[in-house]
Amino acid sequence: MNVSDVAEKMYDNKQYHQVIEMSYQHSDLDVLFYAAKSLQNIGKIDEALELWETILKRDALHEKTIRALAWFTGDTKKRLSHLEKLARLNLADSEDLSYMASIYLEQHGRYQDAHHWFQKSLELNKNNSLSLLGLADLHARLSIYYLQETEDLKDLDLNNQLSDNSNSEEVLKFMYEYITVKELVNGIP
């Protein structure tokens, strides 16, 4: 059993102080990762964050650390950055993607990105309830927004842009584009 396996086993057994001590003697990134998790679990949050940042300085692609920071960091922009990195590296799981999509939807109003990542999440796990609810929420928001804007939309001569036979994906694409333009001009209320 190698040193990182020992650290993981000790961490799993809640031997947090021993894992932290072990990290002083070994520079293995996984040992440092479990030491950071141990620090987090005993309430030394700032030290845990500092240690995770140290790990990323040595290996910017350390998956366990990126995932820990994505789920732990309080700063939404940093959290989103870590989730996006996991997605770019094809390391994100269904839960990561649905969480990222919900941030796009809630924090940034990036509807098209949210839709894309909810769909990707469901490709990995068709039963991901967070993604299913997220898509339903997204569609409801766009439907409500569409209904609120019906009078404005009548002035746009939509007959040339959307036919009665348009599928929901075409309508959503149009609404994303319409909302984005409207946000740029007026901002969404």
JSON list of C-alpha atoms in Angstrom, two decimals:
[
{"chain": "A", "resi": 1, "resn": "MET", "atom": "CA", "xyz": [0.00, 0.00, 0.00]},
{"chain": "A", "resi": 2, "resn": "ASN", "atom": "CA", "xyz": [1.48, 3.36, -1.03]},
{"chain": "A", "resi": 3, "resn": "VAL", "atom": "CA", "xyz": [1.55, 6.49, 1.11]},
{"chain": "A", "resi": 4, "resn": "SER", "atom": "CA", "xyz": [-1.45, 8.12, -0.59]},
{"chain": "A", "resi": 5, "resn": "ASP", "atom": "CA", "xyz": [-3.55, 4.98, 0.01]},
{"chain": "A", "resi": 6, "resn": "VAL", "atom": "CA", "xyz": [-2.54, 5.05, 3.68]},
{"chain": "A", "resi": 7, "resn": "ALA", "atom": "CA", "xyz": [-3.54, 8.72, 3.93]},
{"chain": "A", "resi": 8, "resn": "GLU", "atom": "CA", "xyz": [-6.90, 8.00, 2.28]},
{"chain": "A", "resi": 9, "resn": "LYS", "atom": "CA", "xyz": [-7.59, 5.09, 4.61]},
{"chain": "A", "resi": 10, "resn": "MET", "atom": "CA", "xyz": [-6.68, 7.19, 7.66]},
{"chain": "A", "resi": 11, "resn": "TYR", "atom": "CA", "xyz": [-8.92, 9.99, 6.39]},
{"chain": "A", "resi": 12, "resn": "ASP", "atom": "CA", "xyz": [-11.80, 7.55, 5.85]},
{"chain": "A", "resi": 13, "resn": "ASN", "atom": "CA", "xyz": [-11.31, 6.39, 9.44]},
{"chain": "A", "resi": 14, "resn": "LYS", "atom": "CA", "xyz": [-11.51, 10.02, 10.64]},
{"chain": "A", "resi": 15, "resn": "GLN", "atom": "CA", "xyz": [-7.90, 10.04, 11.81]},
{"chain": "A", "resi": 16, "resn": "TYR", "atom": "CA", "xyz": [-7.63, 13.66, 10.73]},
{"chain": "A", "resi": 17, "resn": "HIS", "atom": "CA", "xyz": [-4.75, 14.75, 12.98]},
{"chain": "A", "resi": 18, "resn": "GLN", "atom": "CA", "xyz": [-2.65, 11.76, 11.88]},
{"chain": "A", "resi": 19, "resn": "VAL", "atom": "CA", "xyz": [-3.23, 12.63, 8.20]},
{"chain": "A", "resi": 20, "resn": "ILE", "atom": "CA", "xyz": [-2.18, 16.22, 8.87]},
{"chain": "A", "resi": 21, "resn": "GLU", "atom": "CA", "xyz": [0.98, 14.98, 10.63]},
{"chain": "A", "resi": 22, "resn": "MET", "atom": "CA", "xyz": [1.67, 12.64, 7.73]},
{"chain": "A", "resi": 23, "resn": "SER", "atom": "CA", "xyz": [1.54, 15.58, 5.29]},
{"chain": "A", "resi": 24, "resn": "TYR", "atom": "CA", "xyz": [4.51, 17.20, 7.05]},
{"chain": "A", "resi": 25, "resn": "GLN", "atom": "CA", "xyz": [6.64, 14.18, 6.16]},
{"chain": "A", "resi": 26, "resn": "HIS", "atom": "CA", "xyz": [5.39, 13.46, 2.61]},
{"chain": "A", "resi": 27, "resn": "SER", "atom": "CA", "xyz": [5.02, 15.75, -0.37]},
{"chain": "A", "resi": 28, "resn": "ASP", "atom": "CA", "xyz": [2.70, 13.39, -2.27]},
{"chain": "A", "resi": 29, "resn": "LEU", "atom": "CA", "xyz": [-0.19, 15.46, -3.65]},
{"chain": "A", "resi": 30, "resn": "ASP", "atom": "CA", "xyz": [-2.83, 12.98, -2.55]},
{"chain": "A", "resi": 31, "resn": "VAL", "atom": "CA", "xyz": [-1.44, 13.01, 0.99]},
{"chain": "A", "resi": 32, "resn": "LEU", "atom": "CA", "xyz": [-1.64, 16.82, 0.93]},
{"chain": "A", "resi": 33, "resn": "PHE", "atom": "CA", "xyz": [-5.17, 16.59, -0.45]},
{"chain": "A", "resi": 34, "resn": "TYR", "atom": "CA", "xyz": [-6.33, 14.37, 2.42]},
{"chain": "A", "resi": 35, "resn": "ALA", "atom": "CA", "xyz": [-4.56, 16.66, 4.87]},
{"chain": "A", "resi": 36, "resn": "ALA", "atom": "CA", "xyz": [-6.53, 19.60, 3.44]},
{"chain": "A", "resi": 37, "resn": "LYS", "atom": "CA", "xyz": [-9.78, 17.61, 3.73]},
{"chain": "A", "resi": 38, "resn": "SER", "atom": "CA", "xyz": [-8.80, 16.78, 7.32]},
{"chain": "A", "resi": 39, "resn": "LEU", "atom": "CA", "xyz": [-8.17, 20.46, 8.07]},
{"chain": "A", "resi": 40, "resn": "GLN", "atom": "CA", "xyz": [-11.59, 21.24, 6.60]},
{"chain": "A", "resi": 41, "resn": "ASN", "atom": "CA", "xyz": [-13.24, 18.61, 8.81]},
{"chain": "A", "resi": 42, "resn": "ILE", "atom": "CA", "xyz": [-11.68, 19.94, 12.01]},
{"chain": "A", "resi": 43, "resn": "GLY", "atom": "CA", "xyz": [-12.76, 23.48, 11.15]},
{"chain": "A", "resi": 44, "resn": "LYS", "atom": "CA", "xyz": [-9.48, 24.95, 9.91]},
{"chain": "A", "resi": 45, "resn": "ILE", "atom": "CA", "xyz": [-11.03, 26.18, 6.68]},
{"chain": "A", "resi": 46, "resn": "ASP", "atom": "CA", "xyz": [-8.46, 28.85, 5.75]},
{"chain": "A", "resi": 47, "resn": "GLU", "atom": "CA", "xyz": [-5.61, 26.37, 6.18]},
{"chain": "A", "resi": 48, "resn": "ALA", "atom": "CA", "xyz": [-7.45, 23.80, 4.06]},
{"chain": "A", "resi": 49, "resn": "LEU", "atom": "CA", "xyz": [-8.01, 26.33, 1.26]},
{"chain": "A", "resi": 50, "resn": "GLU", "atom": "CA", "xyz": [-4.38, 27.39, 1.42]},
{"chain": "A", "resi": 51, "resn": "LEU", "atom": "CA", "xyz": [-3.20, 23.78, 1.16]},
{"chain": "A", "resi": 52, "resn": "TRP", "atom": "CA", "xyz": [-5.54, 23.08, -1.79]},
{"chain": "A", "resi": 53, "resn": "GLU", "atom": "CA", "xyz": [-4.17, 26.17, -3.56]},
{"chain": "A", "resi": 54, "resn": "THR", "atom": "CA", "xyz": [-0.63, 24.88, -2.91]},
{"chain": "A", "resi": 55, "resn": "ILE", "atom": "CA", "xyz": [-1.57, 21.57, -4.52]},
{"chain": "A", "resi": 56, "resn": "LEU", "atom": "CA", "xyz": [-2.93, 23.36, -7.61]},
{"chain": "A", "resi": 57, "resn": "LYS", "atom": "CA", "xyz": [0.29, 25.36, -7.90]},
{"chain": "A", "resi": 58, "resn": "ARG", "atom": "CA", "xyz": [2.17, 22.06, -8.16]},
{"chain": "A", "resi": 59, "resn": "ASP", "atom": "CA", "xyz": [-0.41, 20.36, -10.38]},
{"chain": "A", "resi": 60, "resn": "ALA", "atom": "CA", "xyz": [-3.08, 22.62, -11.91]},
{"chain": "A", "resi": 61, "resn": "LEU", "atom": "CA", "xyz": [-5.01, 19.52, -13.04]},
{"chain": "A", "resi": 62, "resn": "HIS", "atom": "CA", "xyz": [-5.19, 17.66, -9.72]},
{"chain": "A", "resi": 63, "resn": "GLU", "atom": "CA", "xyz": [-8.73, 16.35, -10.09]},
{"chain": "A", "resi": 64, "resn": "LYS", "atom": "CA", "xyz": [-9.54, 15.69, -6.43]},
{"chain": "A", "resi": 65, "resn": "THR", "atom": "CA", "xyz": [-8.48, 19.20, -5.47]},
{"chain": "A", "resi": 66, "resn": "ILE", "atom": "CA", "xyz": [-10.35, 20.88, -8.32]},
{"chain": "A", "resi": 67, "resn": "ARG", "atom": "CA", "xyz": [-13.49, 18.96, -7.37]},
{"chain": "A", "resi": 68, "resn": "ALA", "atom": "CA", "xyz": [-13.09, 19.77, -3.65]},
{"chain": "A", "resi": 69, "resn": "LEU", "atom": "CA", "xyz": [-12.70, 23.46, -4.40]},
{"chain": "A", "resi": 70, "resn": "ALA", "atom": "CA", "xyz": [-15.63, 23.43, -6.81]},
{"chain": "A", "resi": 71, "resn": "TRP", "atom": "CA", "xyz": [-17.92, 22.09, -4.12]},
{"chain": "A", "resi": 72, "resn": "PHE", "atom": "CA", "xyz": [-16.41, 23.87, -1.14]},
{"chain": "A", "resi": 73, "resn": "THR", "atom": "CA", "xyz": [-15.25, 27.35, -2.13]},
{"chain": "A", "resi": 74, "resn": "GLY", "atom": "CA", "xyz": [-17.69, 30.01, -0.98]},
{"chain": "A", "resi": 75, "resn": "ASP", "atom": "CA", "xyz": [-16.92, 32.37, -3.87]},
{"chain": "A", "resi": 76, "resn": "THR", "atom": "CA", "xyz": [-19.33, 31.56, -6.70]},
{"chain": "A", "resi": 77, "resn": "LYS", "atom": "CA", "xyz": [-16.96, 32.78, -9.42]},
{"chain": "A", "resi": 78, "resn": "LYS", "atom": "CA", "xyz": [-14.16, 30.54, -8.15]},
{"chain": "A", "resi": 79, "resn": "ARG", "atom": "CA", "xyz": [-16.57, 27.64, -7.75]},
{"chain": "A", "resi": 80, "resn": "LEU", "atom": "CA", "xyz": [-17.79, 28.08, -11.32]},
{"chain": "A", "resi": 81, "resn": "SER", "atom": "CA", "xyz": [-14.21, 28.33, -12.57]},
{"chain": "A", "resi": 82, "resn": "HIS", "atom": "CA", "xyz": [-13.33, 24.98, -10.97]},
{"chain": "A", "resi": 83, "resn": "LEU", "atom": "CA", "xyz": [-16.48, 23.32, -12.31]},
{"chain": "A", "resi": 84, "resn": "GLU", "atom": "CA", "xyz": [-15.74, 24.64, -15.81]},
{"chain": "A", "resi": 85, "resn": "LYS", "atom": "CA", "xyz": [-12.20, 23.25, -15.55]},
{"chain": "A", "resi": 86, "resn": "LEU", "atom": "CA", "xyz": [-13.59, 19.80, -14.68]},
{"chain": "A", "resi": 87, "resn": "ALA", "atom": "CA", "xyz": [-15.95, 20.00, -17.65]},
{"chain": "A", "resi": 88, "resn": "ARG", "atom": "CA", "xyz": [-13.16, 21.09, -20.05]},
{"chain": "A", "resi": 89, "resn": "LEU", "atom": "CA", "xyz": [-11.03, 18.15, -18.89]},
{"chain": "A", "resi": 90, "resn": "ASN", "atom": "CA", "xyz": [-13.98, 15.75, -19.28]},
{"chain": "A", "resi": 91, "resn": "LEU", "atom": "CA", "xyz": [-13.69, 14.92, -15.57]},
{"chain": "A", "resi": 92, "resn": "ALA", "atom": "CA", "xyz": [-17.04, 16.32, -14.48]},
{"chain": "A", "resi": 93, "resn": "ASP", "atom": "CA", "xyz": [-19.73, 13.93, -13.34]},
{"chain": "A", "resi": 94, "resn": "SER", "atom": "CA", "xyz": [-23.48, 14.41, -13.64]},
{"chain": "A", "resi": 95, "resn": "GLU", "atom": "CA", "xyz": [-23.73, 16.15, -10.25]},
{"chain": "A", "resi": 96, "resn": "ASP", "atom": "CA", "xyz": [-20.91, 18.58, -11.13]},
{"chain": "A", "resi": 97, "resn": "LEU", "atom": "CA", "xyz": [-22.59, 19.51, -14.40]},
{"chain": "A", "resi": 98, "resn": "SER", "atom": "CA", "xyz": [-26.04, 20.02, -12.91]},
{"chain": "A", "resi": 99, "resn": "TYR", "atom": "CA", "xyz": [-24.54, 22.17, -10.16]},
{"chain": "A", "resi": 100, "resn": "MET", "atom": "CA", "xyz": [-22.63, 24.25, -12.72]},
{"chain": "A", "resi": 101, "resn": "ALA", "atom": "CA", "xyz": [-25.79, 24.66, -14.81]},
{"chain": "A", "resi": 102, "resn": "SER", "atom": "CA", "xyz": [-27.75, 25.86, -11.78]},
{"chain": "A", "resi": 103, "resn": "ILE", "atom": "CA", "xyz": [-25.08, 28.49, -11.09]},
{"chain": "A", "resi": 104, "resn": "TYR", "atom": "CA", "xyz": [-25.34, 29.68, -14.69]},
{"chain": "A", "resi": 105, "resn": "LEU", "atom": "CA", "xyz": [-29.10, 29.89, -14.32]},
{"chain": "A", "resi": 106, "resn": "GLU", "atom": "CA", "xyz": [-29.34, 31.44, -10.86]},
{"chain": "A", "resi": 107, "resn": "GLN", "atom": "CA", "xyz": [-26.31, 33.67, -10.66]},
{"chain": "A", "resi": 108, "resn": "HIS", "atom": "CA", "xyz": [-25.65, 34.73, -14.21]},
{"chain": "A", "resi": 109, "resn": "GLY", "atom": "CA", "xyz": [-28.88, 34.31, -16.19]},
{"chain": "A", "resi": 110, "resn": "ARG", "atom": "CA", "xyz": [-26.90, 32.41, -18.82]},
{"chain": "A", "resi": 111, "resn": "TYR", "atom": "CA", "xyz": [-29.87, 30.39, -20.06]},
{"chain": "A", "resi": 112, "resn": "GLN", "atom": "CA", "xyz": [-28.23, 28.76, -23.06]},
{"chain": "A", "resi": 113, "resn": "ASP", "atom": "CA", "xyz": [-25.24, 27.60, -20.99]},
{"chain": "A", "resi": 114, "resn": "ALA", "atom": "CA", "xyz": [-27.55, 26.32, -18.26]},
{"chain": "A", "resi": 115, "resn": "HIS", "atom": "CA", "xyz": [-29.61, 24.38, -20.82]},
{"chain": "A", "resi": 116, "resn": "HIS", "atom": "CA", "xyz": [-26.46, 22.88, -22.37]},
{"chain": "A", "resi": 117, "resn": "TRP", "atom": "CA", "xyz": [-25.00, 21.67, -19.06]},
{"chain": "A", "resi": 118, "resn": "PHE", "atom": "CA", "xyz": [-28.31, 20.34, -17.72]},
{"chain": "A", "resi": 119, "resn": "GLN", "atom": "CA", "xyz": [-28.57, 18.29, -20.94]},
{"chain": "A", "resi": 120, "resn": "LYS", "atom": "CA", "xyz": [-24.96, 17.05, -20.62]},
{"chain": "A", "resi": 121, "resn": "SER", "atom": "CA", "xyz": [-25.65, 16.08, -17.02]},
{"chain": "A", "resi": 122, "resn": "LEU", "atom": "CA", "xyz": [-28.66, 14.04, -18.11]},
{"chain": "A", "resi": 123, "resn": "GLU", "atom": "CA", "xyz": [-26.57, 12.31, -20.79]},
{"chain": "A", "resi": 124, "resn": "LEU", "atom": "CA", "xyz": [-24.37, 11.02, -17.96]},
{"chain": "A", "resi": 125, "resn": "ASN", "atom": "CA", "xyz": [-27.26, 10.21, -15.63]},
{"chain": "A", "resi": 126, "resn": "LYS", "atom": "CA", "xyz": [-30.77, 10.38, -17.08]},
{"chain": "A", "resi": 127, "resn": "ASN", "atom": "CA", "xyz": [-32.22, 10.22, -13.55]},
{"chain": "A", "resi": 128, "resn": "ASN", "atom": "CA", "xyz": [-30.34, 13.21, -12.13]},
{"chain": "A", "resi": 129, "resn": "SER", "atom": "CA", "xyz": [-33.19, 14.92, -10.31]},
{"chain": "A", "resi": 130, "resn": "LEU", "atom": "CA", "xyz": [-31.32, 18.22, -9.96]},
{"chain": "A", "resi": 131, "resn": "SER", "atom": "CA", "xyz": [-30.89, 18.43, -13.73]},
{"chain": "A", "resi": 132, "resn": "LEU", "atom": "CA", "xyz": [-34.48, 17.42, -14.41]},
{"chain": "A", "resi": 133, "resn": "LEU", "atom": "CA", "xyz": [-35.75, 20.05, -12.00]},
{"chain": "A", "resi": 134, "resn": "GLY", "atom": "CA", "xyz": [-33.27, 22.58, -13.36]},
{"chain": "A", "resi": 135, "resn": "LEU", "atom": "CA", "xyz": [-34.48, 22.07, -16.92]},
{"chain": "A", "resi": 136, "resn": "ALA", "atom": "CA", "xyz": [-38.08, 22.34, -15.80]},
{"chain": "A", "resi": 137, "resn": "ASP", "atom": "CA", "xyz": [-37.25, 25.58, -13.95]},
{"chain": "A", "resi": 138, "resn": "LEU", "atom": "CA", "xyz": [-35.41, 26.94, -16.99]},
{"chain": "A", "resi": 139, "resn": "HIS", "atom": "CA", "xyz": [-38.30, 26.14, -19.32]},
{"chain": "A", "resi": 140, "resn": "ALA", "atom": "CA", "xyz": [-40.80, 27.63, -16.88]},
{"chain": "A", "resi": 141, "resn": "ARG", "atom": "CA", "xyz": [-38.78, 30.84, -16.59]},
{"chain": "A", "resi": 142, "resn": "LEU", "atom": "CA", "xyz": [-38.53, 31.18, -20.35]},
{"chain": "A", "resi": 143, "resn": "SER", "atom": "CA", "xyz": [-42.23, 30.44, -20.78]},
{"chain": "A", "resi": 144, "resn": "ILE", "atom": "CA", "xyz": [-43.20, 33.05, -18.21]},
{"chain": "A", "resi": 145, "resn": "TYR", "atom": "CA", "xyz": [-40.79, 35.52, -19.73]},
{"chain": "A", "resi": 146, "resn": "TYR", "atom": "CA", "xyz": [-42.20, 34.73, -23.18]},
{"chain": "A", "resi": 147, "resn": "LEU", "atom": "CA", "xyz": [-45.76, 35.31, -21.97]},
{"chain": "A", "resi": 148, "resn": "GLN", "atom": "CA", "xyz": [-44.80, 38.58, -20.27]},
{"chain": "A", "resi": 149, "resn": "GLU", "atom": "CA", "xyz": [-43.16, 39.79, -23.45]},
{"chain": "A", "resi": 150, "resn": "THR", "atom": "CA", "xyz": [-45.92, 38.72, -25.86]},
{"chain": "A", "resi": 151, "resn": "GLU", "atom": "CA", "xyz": [-46.94, 42.29, -26.61]},
{"chain": "A", "resi": 152, "resn": "ASP", "atom": "CA", "xyz": [-43.33, 43.28, -27.37]},
{"chain": "A", "resi": 153, "resn": "LEU", "atom": "CA", "xyz": [-42.84, 40.15, -29.48]},
{"chain": "A", "resi": 154, "resn": "LYS", "atom": "CA", "xyz": [-45.91, 40.90, -31.62]},
{"chain": "A", "resi": 155, "resn": "ASP", "atom": "CA", "xyz": [-44.03, 43.93, -32.94]},
{"chain": "A", "resi": 156, "resn": "LEU", "atom": "CA", "xyz": [-41.14, 41.74, -34.16]},
{"chain": "A", "resi": 157, "resn": "ASP", "atom": "CA", "xyz": [-42.99, 39.98, -37.02]},
{"chain": "A", "resi": 158, "resn": "LEU", "atom": "CA", "xyz": [-42.23, 36.55, -35.61]},
{"chain": "A", "resi": 159, "resn": "ASN", "atom": "CA", "xyz": [-44.06, 34.84, -38.45]},
{"chain": "A", "resi": 160, "resn": "ASN", "atom": "CA", "xyz": [-40.90, 35.07, -40.49]},
{"chain": "A", "resi": 161, "resn": "GLN", "atom": "CA", "xyz": [-38.75, 33.75, -37.62]},
{"chain": "A", "resi": 162, "resn": "LEU", "atom": "CA", "xyz": [-40.88, 31.02, -36.04]},
{"chain": "A", "resi": 163, "resn": "SER", "atom": "CA", "xyz": [-43.49, 28.95, -37.82]},
{"chain": "A", "resi": 164, "resn": "ASP", "atom": "CA", "xyz": [-46.30, 27.05, -36.15]},
{"chain": "A", "resi": 165, "resn": "ASN", "atom": "CA", "xyz": [-44.22, 23.94, -36.83]},
{"chain": "A", "resi": 166, "resn": "SER", "atom": "CA", "xyz": [-41.18, 25.19, -34.90]},
{"chain": "A", "resi": 167, "resn": "ASN", "atom": "CA", "xyz": [-39.95, 22.66, -32.40]},
{"chain": "A", "resi": 168, "resn": "SER", "atom": "CA", "xyz": [-39.31, 23.58, -28.77]},
{"chain": "A", "resi": 169, "resn": "GLU", "atom": "CA", "xyz": [-35.54, 23.71, -29.31]},
{"chain": "A", "resi": 170, "resn": "GLU", "atom": "CA", "xyz": [-35.97, 26.36, -32.04]},
{"chain": "A", "resi": 171, "resn": "VAL", "atom": "CA", "xyz": [-38.29, 28.37, -29.78]},
{"chain": "A", "resi": 172, "resn": "LEU", "atom": "CA", "xyz": [-35.83, 28.11, -26.89]},
{"chain": "A", "resi": 173, "resn": "LYS", "atom": "CA", "xyz": [-32.93, 29.17, -29.13]},
{"chain": "A", "resi": 174, "resn": "PHE", "atom": "CA", "xyz": [-34.91, 32.16, -30.33]},
{"chain": "A", "resi": 175, "resn": "MET", "atom": "CA", "xyz": [-35.89, 33.06, -26.76]},
{"chain": "A", "resi": 176, "resn": "TYR", "atom": "CA", "xyz": [-32.27, 32.84, -25.57]},
{"chain": "A", "resi": 177, "resn": "GLU", "atom": "CA", "xyz": [-31.25, 35.20, -28.34]},
{"chain": "A", "resi": 178, "resn": "TYR", "atom": "CA", "xyz": [-34.20, 37.53, -27.71]},
{"chain": "A", "resi": 179, "resn": "ILE", "atom": "CA", "xyz": [-33.58, 37.63, -23.96]},
{"chain": "A", "resi": 180, "resn": "THR", "atom": "CA", "xyz": [-29.85, 38.23, -24.45]},
{"chain": "A", "resi": 181, "resn": "VAL", "atom": "CA", "xyz": [-30.53, 41.19, -26.76]},
{"chain": "A", "resi": 182, "resn": "LYS", "atom": "CA", "xyz": [-33.17, 42.55, -24.40]},
{"chain": "A", "resi": 183, "resn": "GLU", "atom": "CA", "xyz": [-30.77, 42.19, -21.43]},
{"chain": "A", "resi": 184, "resn": "LEU", "atom": "CA", "xyz": [-28.12, 44.13, -23.31]},
{"chain": "A", "resi": 185, "resn": "VAL", "atom": "CA", "xyz": [-30.57, 46.91, -24.07]},
{"chain": "A", "resi": 186, "resn": "ASN", "atom": "CA", "xyz": [-32.73, 47.08, -20.93]},
{"chain": "A", "resi": 187, "resn": "GLY", "atom": "CA", "xyz": [-31.71, 44.36, -18.50]},
{"chain": "A", "resi": 188, "resn": "ILE", "atom": "CA", "xyz": [-34.15, 41.74, -17.29]},
{"chain": "A", "resi": 189, "resn": "PRO", "atom": "CA", "xyz": [-36.36, 43.10, -14.50]}
]
